mmCIF file of C-alpha atoms in Angstrom:
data_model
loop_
_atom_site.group_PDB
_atom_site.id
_atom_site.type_symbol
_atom_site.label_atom_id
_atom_site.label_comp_id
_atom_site.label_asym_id
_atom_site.label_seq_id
_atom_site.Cartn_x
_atom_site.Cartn_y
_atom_site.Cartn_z
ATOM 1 C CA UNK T 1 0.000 0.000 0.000
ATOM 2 C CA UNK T 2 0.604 3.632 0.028
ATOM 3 C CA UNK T 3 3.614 4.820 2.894
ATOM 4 C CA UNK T 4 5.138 7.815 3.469
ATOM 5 C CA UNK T 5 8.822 7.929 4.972
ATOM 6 C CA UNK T 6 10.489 10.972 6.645
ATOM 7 C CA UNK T 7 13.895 11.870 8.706
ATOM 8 C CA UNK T 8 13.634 10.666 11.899
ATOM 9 C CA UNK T 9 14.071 13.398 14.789
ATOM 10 C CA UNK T 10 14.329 15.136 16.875
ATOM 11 C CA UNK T 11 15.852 18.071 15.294
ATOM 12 C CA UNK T 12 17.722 20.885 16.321
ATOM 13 C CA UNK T 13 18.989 24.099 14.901
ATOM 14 C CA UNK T 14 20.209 27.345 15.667
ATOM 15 C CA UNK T 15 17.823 30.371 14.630
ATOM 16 C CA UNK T 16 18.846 31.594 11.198
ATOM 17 C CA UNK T 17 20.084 27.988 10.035
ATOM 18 C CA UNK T 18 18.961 25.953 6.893
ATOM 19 C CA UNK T 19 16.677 23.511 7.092
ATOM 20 C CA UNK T 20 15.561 20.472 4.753
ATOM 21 C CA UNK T 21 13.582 17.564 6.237
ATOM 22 C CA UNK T 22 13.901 14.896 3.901
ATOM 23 C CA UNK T 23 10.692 12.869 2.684
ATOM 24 C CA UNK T 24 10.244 10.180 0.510
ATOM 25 C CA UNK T 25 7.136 8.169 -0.883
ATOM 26 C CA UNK T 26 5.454 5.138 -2.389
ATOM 27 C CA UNK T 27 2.354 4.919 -3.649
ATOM 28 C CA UNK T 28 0.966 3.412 -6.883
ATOM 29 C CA UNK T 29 -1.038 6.131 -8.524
ATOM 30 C CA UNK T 30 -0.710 9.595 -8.473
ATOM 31 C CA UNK T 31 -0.530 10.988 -5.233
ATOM 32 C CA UNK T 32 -1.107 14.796 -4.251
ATOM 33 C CA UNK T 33 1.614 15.766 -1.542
ATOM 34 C CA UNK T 34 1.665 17.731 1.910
ATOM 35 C CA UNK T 35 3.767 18.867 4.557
ATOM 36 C CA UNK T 36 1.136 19.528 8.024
ATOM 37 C CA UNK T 37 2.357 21.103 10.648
ATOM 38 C CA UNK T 38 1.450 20.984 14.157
ATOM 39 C CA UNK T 39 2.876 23.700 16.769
ATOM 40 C CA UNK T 40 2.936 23.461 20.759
ATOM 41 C CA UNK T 41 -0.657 23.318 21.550
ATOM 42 C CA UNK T 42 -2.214 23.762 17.957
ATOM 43 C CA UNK T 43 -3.992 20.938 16.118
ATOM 44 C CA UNK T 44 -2.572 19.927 12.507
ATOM 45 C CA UNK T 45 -2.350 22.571 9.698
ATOM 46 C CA UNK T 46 -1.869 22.064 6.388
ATOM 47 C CA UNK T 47 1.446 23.959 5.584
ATOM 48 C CA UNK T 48 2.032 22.913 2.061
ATOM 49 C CA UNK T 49 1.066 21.130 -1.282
ATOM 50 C CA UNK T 50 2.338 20.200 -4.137
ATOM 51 C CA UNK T 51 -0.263 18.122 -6.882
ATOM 52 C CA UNK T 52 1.530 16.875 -9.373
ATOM 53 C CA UNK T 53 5.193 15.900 -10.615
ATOM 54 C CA UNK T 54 7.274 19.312 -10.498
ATOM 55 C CA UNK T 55 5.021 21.634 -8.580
ATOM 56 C CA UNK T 56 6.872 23.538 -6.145
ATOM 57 C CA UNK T 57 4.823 24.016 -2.972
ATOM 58 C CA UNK T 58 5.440 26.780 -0.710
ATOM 59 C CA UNK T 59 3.792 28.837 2.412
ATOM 60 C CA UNK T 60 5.676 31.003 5.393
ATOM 61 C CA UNK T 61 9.676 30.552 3.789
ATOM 62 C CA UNK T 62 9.136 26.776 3.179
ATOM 63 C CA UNK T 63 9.435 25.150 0.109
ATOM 64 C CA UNK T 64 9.274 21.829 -1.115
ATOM 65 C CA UNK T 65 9.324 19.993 -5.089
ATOM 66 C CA UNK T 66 7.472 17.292 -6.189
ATOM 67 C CA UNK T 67 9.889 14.971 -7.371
ATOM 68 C CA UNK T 68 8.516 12.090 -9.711
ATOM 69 C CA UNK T 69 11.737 10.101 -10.576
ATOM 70 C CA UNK T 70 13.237 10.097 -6.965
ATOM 71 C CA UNK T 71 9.909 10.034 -5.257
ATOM 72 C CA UNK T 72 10.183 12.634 -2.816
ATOM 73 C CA UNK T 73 9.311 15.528 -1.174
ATOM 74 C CA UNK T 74 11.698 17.437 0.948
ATOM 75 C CA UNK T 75 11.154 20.309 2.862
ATOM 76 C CA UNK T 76 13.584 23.305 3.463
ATOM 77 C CA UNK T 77 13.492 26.640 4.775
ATOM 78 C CA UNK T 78 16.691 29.091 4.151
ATOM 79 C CA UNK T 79 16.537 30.679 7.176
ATOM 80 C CA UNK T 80 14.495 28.973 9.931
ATOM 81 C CA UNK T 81 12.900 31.124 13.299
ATOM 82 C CA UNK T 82 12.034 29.858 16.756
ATOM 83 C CA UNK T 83 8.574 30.309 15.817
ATOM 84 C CA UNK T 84 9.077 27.671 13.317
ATOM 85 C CA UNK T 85 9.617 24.944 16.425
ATOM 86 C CA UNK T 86 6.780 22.037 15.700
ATOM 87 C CA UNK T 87 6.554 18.808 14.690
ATOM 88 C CA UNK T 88 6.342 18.369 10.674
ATOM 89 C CA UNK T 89 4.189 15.751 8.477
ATOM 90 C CA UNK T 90 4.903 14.550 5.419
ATOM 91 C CA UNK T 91 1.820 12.916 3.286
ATOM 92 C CA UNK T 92 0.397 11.846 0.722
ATOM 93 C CA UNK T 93 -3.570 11.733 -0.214
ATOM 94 C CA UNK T 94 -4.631 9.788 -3.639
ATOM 95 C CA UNK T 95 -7.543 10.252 -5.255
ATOM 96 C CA UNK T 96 -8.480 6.956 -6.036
ATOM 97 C CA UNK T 97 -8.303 5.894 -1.806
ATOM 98 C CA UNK T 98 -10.946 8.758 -1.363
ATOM 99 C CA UNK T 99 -8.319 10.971 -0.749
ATOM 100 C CA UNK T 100 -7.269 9.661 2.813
ATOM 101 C CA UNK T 101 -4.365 11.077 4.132
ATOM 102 C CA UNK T 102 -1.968 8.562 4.740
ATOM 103 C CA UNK T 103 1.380 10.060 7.575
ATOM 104 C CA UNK T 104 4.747 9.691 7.630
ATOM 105 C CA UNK T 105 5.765 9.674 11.415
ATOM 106 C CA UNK T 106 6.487 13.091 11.784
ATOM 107 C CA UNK T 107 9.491 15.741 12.395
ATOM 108 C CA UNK T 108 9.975 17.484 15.668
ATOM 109 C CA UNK T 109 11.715 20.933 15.020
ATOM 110 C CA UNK T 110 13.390 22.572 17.962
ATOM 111 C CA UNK T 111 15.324 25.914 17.062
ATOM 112 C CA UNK T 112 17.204 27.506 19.740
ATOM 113 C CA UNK T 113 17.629 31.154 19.549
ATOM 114 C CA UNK G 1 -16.544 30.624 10.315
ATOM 115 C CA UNK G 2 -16.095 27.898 12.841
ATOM 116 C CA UNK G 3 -13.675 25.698 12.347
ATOM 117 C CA UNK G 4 -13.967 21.914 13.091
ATOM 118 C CA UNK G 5 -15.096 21.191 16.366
ATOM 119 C CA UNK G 6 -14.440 18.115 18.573
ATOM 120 C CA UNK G 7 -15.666 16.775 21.849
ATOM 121 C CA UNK G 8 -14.282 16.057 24.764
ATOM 122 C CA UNK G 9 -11.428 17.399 24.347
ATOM 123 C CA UNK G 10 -10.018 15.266 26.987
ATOM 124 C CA UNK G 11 -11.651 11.640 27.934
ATOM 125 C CA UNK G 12 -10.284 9.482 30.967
ATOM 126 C CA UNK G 13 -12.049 6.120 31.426
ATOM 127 C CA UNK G 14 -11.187 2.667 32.709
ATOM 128 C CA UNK G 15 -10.500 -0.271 30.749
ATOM 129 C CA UNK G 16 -13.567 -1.679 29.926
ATOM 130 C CA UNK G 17 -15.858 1.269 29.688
ATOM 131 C CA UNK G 18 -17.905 2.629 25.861
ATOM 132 C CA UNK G 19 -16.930 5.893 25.182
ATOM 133 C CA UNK G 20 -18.335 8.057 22.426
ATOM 134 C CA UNK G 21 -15.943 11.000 20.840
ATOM 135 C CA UNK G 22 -18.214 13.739 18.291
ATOM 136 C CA UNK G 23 -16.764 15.442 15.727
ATOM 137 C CA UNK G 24 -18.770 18.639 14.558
ATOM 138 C CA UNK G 25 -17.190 19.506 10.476
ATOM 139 C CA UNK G 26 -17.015 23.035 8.833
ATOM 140 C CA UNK G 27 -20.694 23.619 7.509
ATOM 141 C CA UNK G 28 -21.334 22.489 3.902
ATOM 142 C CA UNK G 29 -18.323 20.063 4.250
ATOM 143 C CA UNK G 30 -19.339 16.761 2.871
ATOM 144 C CA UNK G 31 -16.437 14.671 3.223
ATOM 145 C CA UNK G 32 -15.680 14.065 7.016
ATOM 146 C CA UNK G 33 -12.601 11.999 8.268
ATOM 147 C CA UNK G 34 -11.744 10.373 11.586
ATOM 148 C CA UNK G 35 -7.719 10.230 11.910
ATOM 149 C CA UNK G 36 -5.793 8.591 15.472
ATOM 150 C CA UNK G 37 -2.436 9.533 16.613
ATOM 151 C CA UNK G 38 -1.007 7.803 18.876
ATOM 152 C CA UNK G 39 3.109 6.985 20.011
ATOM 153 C CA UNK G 40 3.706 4.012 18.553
ATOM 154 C CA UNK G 41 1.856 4.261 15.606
ATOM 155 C CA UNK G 42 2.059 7.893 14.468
ATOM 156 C CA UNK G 43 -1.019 9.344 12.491
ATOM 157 C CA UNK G 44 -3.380 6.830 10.901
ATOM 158 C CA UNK G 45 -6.492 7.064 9.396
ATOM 159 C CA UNK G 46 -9.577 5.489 10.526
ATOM 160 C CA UNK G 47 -12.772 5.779 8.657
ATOM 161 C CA UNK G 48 -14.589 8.278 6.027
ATOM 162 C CA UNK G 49 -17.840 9.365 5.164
ATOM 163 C CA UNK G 50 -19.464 11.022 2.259
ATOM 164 C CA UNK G 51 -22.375 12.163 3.625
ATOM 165 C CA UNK G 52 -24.345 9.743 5.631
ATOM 166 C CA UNK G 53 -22.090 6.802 4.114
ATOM 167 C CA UNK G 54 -18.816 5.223 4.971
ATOM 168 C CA UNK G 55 -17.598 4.020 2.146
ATOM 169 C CA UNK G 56 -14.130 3.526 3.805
ATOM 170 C CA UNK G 57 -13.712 1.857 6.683
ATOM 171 C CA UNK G 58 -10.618 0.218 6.398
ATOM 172 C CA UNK G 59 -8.960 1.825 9.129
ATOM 173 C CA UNK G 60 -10.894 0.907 11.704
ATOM 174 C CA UNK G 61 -8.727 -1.480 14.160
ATOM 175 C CA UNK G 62 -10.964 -4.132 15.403
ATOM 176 C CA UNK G 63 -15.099 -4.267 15.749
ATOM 177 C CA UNK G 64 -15.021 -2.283 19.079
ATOM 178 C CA UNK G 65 -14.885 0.883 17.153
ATOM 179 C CA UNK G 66 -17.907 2.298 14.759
ATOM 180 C CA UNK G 67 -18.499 5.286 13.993
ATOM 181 C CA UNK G 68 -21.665 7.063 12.310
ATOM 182 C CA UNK G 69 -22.582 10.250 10.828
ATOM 183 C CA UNK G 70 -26.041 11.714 10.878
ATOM 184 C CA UNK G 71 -27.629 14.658 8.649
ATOM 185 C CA UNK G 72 -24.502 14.874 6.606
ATOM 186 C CA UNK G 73 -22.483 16.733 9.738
ATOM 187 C CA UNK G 74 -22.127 15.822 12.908
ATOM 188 C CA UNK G 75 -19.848 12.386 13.588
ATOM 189 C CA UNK G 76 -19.496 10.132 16.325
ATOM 190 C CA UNK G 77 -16.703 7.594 17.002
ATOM 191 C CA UNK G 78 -17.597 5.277 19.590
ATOM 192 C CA UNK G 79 -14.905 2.734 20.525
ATOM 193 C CA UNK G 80 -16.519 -0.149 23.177
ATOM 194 C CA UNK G 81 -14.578 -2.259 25.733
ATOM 195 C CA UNK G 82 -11.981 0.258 25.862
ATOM 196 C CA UNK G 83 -8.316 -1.194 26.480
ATOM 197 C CA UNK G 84 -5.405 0.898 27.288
ATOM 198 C CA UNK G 85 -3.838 1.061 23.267
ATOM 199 C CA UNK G 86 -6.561 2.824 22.566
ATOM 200 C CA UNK G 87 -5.299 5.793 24.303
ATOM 201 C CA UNK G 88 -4.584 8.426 21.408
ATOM 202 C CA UNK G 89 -5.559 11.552 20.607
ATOM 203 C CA UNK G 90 -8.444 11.161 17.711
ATOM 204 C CA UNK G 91 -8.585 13.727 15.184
ATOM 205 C CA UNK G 92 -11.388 14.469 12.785
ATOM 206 C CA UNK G 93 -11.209 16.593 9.840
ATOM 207 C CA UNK G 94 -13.400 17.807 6.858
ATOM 208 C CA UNK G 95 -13.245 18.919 3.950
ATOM 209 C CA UNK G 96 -15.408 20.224 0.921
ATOM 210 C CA UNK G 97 -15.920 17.189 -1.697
ATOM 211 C CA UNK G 98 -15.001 14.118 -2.692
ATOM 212 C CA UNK G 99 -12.740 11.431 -4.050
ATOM 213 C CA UNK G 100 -12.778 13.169 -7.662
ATOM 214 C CA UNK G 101 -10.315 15.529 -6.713
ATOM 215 C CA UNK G 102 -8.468 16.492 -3.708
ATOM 216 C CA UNK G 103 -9.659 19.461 -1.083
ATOM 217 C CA UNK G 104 -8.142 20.675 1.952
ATOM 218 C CA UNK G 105 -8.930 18.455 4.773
ATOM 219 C CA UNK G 106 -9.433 21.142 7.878
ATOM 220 C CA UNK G 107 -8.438 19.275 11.672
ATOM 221 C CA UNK G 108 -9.850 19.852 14.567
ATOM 222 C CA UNK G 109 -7.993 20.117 18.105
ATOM 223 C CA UNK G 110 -8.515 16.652 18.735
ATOM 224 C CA UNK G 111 -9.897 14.615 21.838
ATOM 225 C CA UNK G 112 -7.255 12.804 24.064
ATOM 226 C CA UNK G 113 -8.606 9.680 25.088
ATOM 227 C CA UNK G 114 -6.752 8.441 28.347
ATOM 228 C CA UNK G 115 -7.628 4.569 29.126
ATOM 229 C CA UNK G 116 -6.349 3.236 32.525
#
């Protein structure tokens, strides 16, 4: 079945650091995919999308490609902020699954000032 | 307007007990989506419904849970004999259509369920 697979954490930067959070998927159709994110306290938000192979999602600095041939997904900020400490979800959703969302396992994001 | 609602927002109850978790969606949302997170197994999805109907269930763990929607909007995921792996935090989310094509799914806050 569909899975989604993302960089294990804890992570920890300093303030003004680059990010990437590396994501990779398998599915067998044509998956739309997202990064969620959920901060201290705050149910799940969607952050970012990409649909289809090439699109470039992006929202609040982050960025991340839809890559076809390597099947993935990473996320990266140039420059990341304290405010930007939360735990990070990669996923995919396919239309022909009623467009569940299926998780990776998530991404916590500490950045120290 | 409102965003998704969910209660409780926090359920303790002993091993054993029924307990009953409502989910209320963004109006005019048809598609409605029950979601678990939980330690060891991360963010999974459960069940949806498209209106009235489920036609996913596949999620669902074992025959203790059910869930049922009523009037096209409000949800209820009831989970019998509770046992303690079923503590998680239960998320529900909606969002505007269907399978043909993909729509935000909106989350609510979530109701931790705490089984001792």
């Amino acid at each position: 079945g569909d899975s989604v697979t993302q960089m294990e954490g804890p992570v920890t930067l300093s303030e003004e650091a680059f990010l990437t959070i590396n994501c990779t998927y398998t599915a067998t159709g044509y998956p739309s995919l997202f990064w969620y994110v959920q901060y201290p306290g705050e149910g799940l938000q969607l952050l970012l999308k990409a649909t289809k192979a090439d699109d470039k999602g992006s929202n609040k600095g982050f960025e991340a490609t839809y890559r076809k041939e390597t099947t993935s997904f990473h996320l990266e900020k140039g420059s990341v902020q304290v405010s930007d400490s939360a735990v990070y979800f990669c996923a995919l959703s396919d239309r022909s699954s009623a467009s569940k969302i299926i998780f990776g396992s998530g991404t916590r994001l500490s950045i120290r000032p | 307007g409102a965003g998704v609602s969910q209660s409780p927002s926090n359920k303790v109850t002993e091993k054993g007990k029924d307990v009953e978790l409502r989910c209320d969606p963004i109006s005019g949302h048809t598609a409605l989506y029950w979601y678990r997170q939980s330690l060891g197994q991360g963010l999974e999805f459960l069940i949806y419904f498209q209106g009235n109907s489920a036609p996913d269930k596949s999620g669902l763990p074992s025959d203790r849970f059910s869930a049922e929607r009523t009037g096209g909007s409000v949800s209820t995921l009831t989970i019998q004999r509770t046992q303690q792996e079923d503590s998680a935090v239960y998320l529900c989310a909606s969002s505007l259509a269907s399978a043909r094509s993909y729509n935000e799914q909106f989350f609510g806050p979530g109701t931790r369920l705490t089984v001792l």
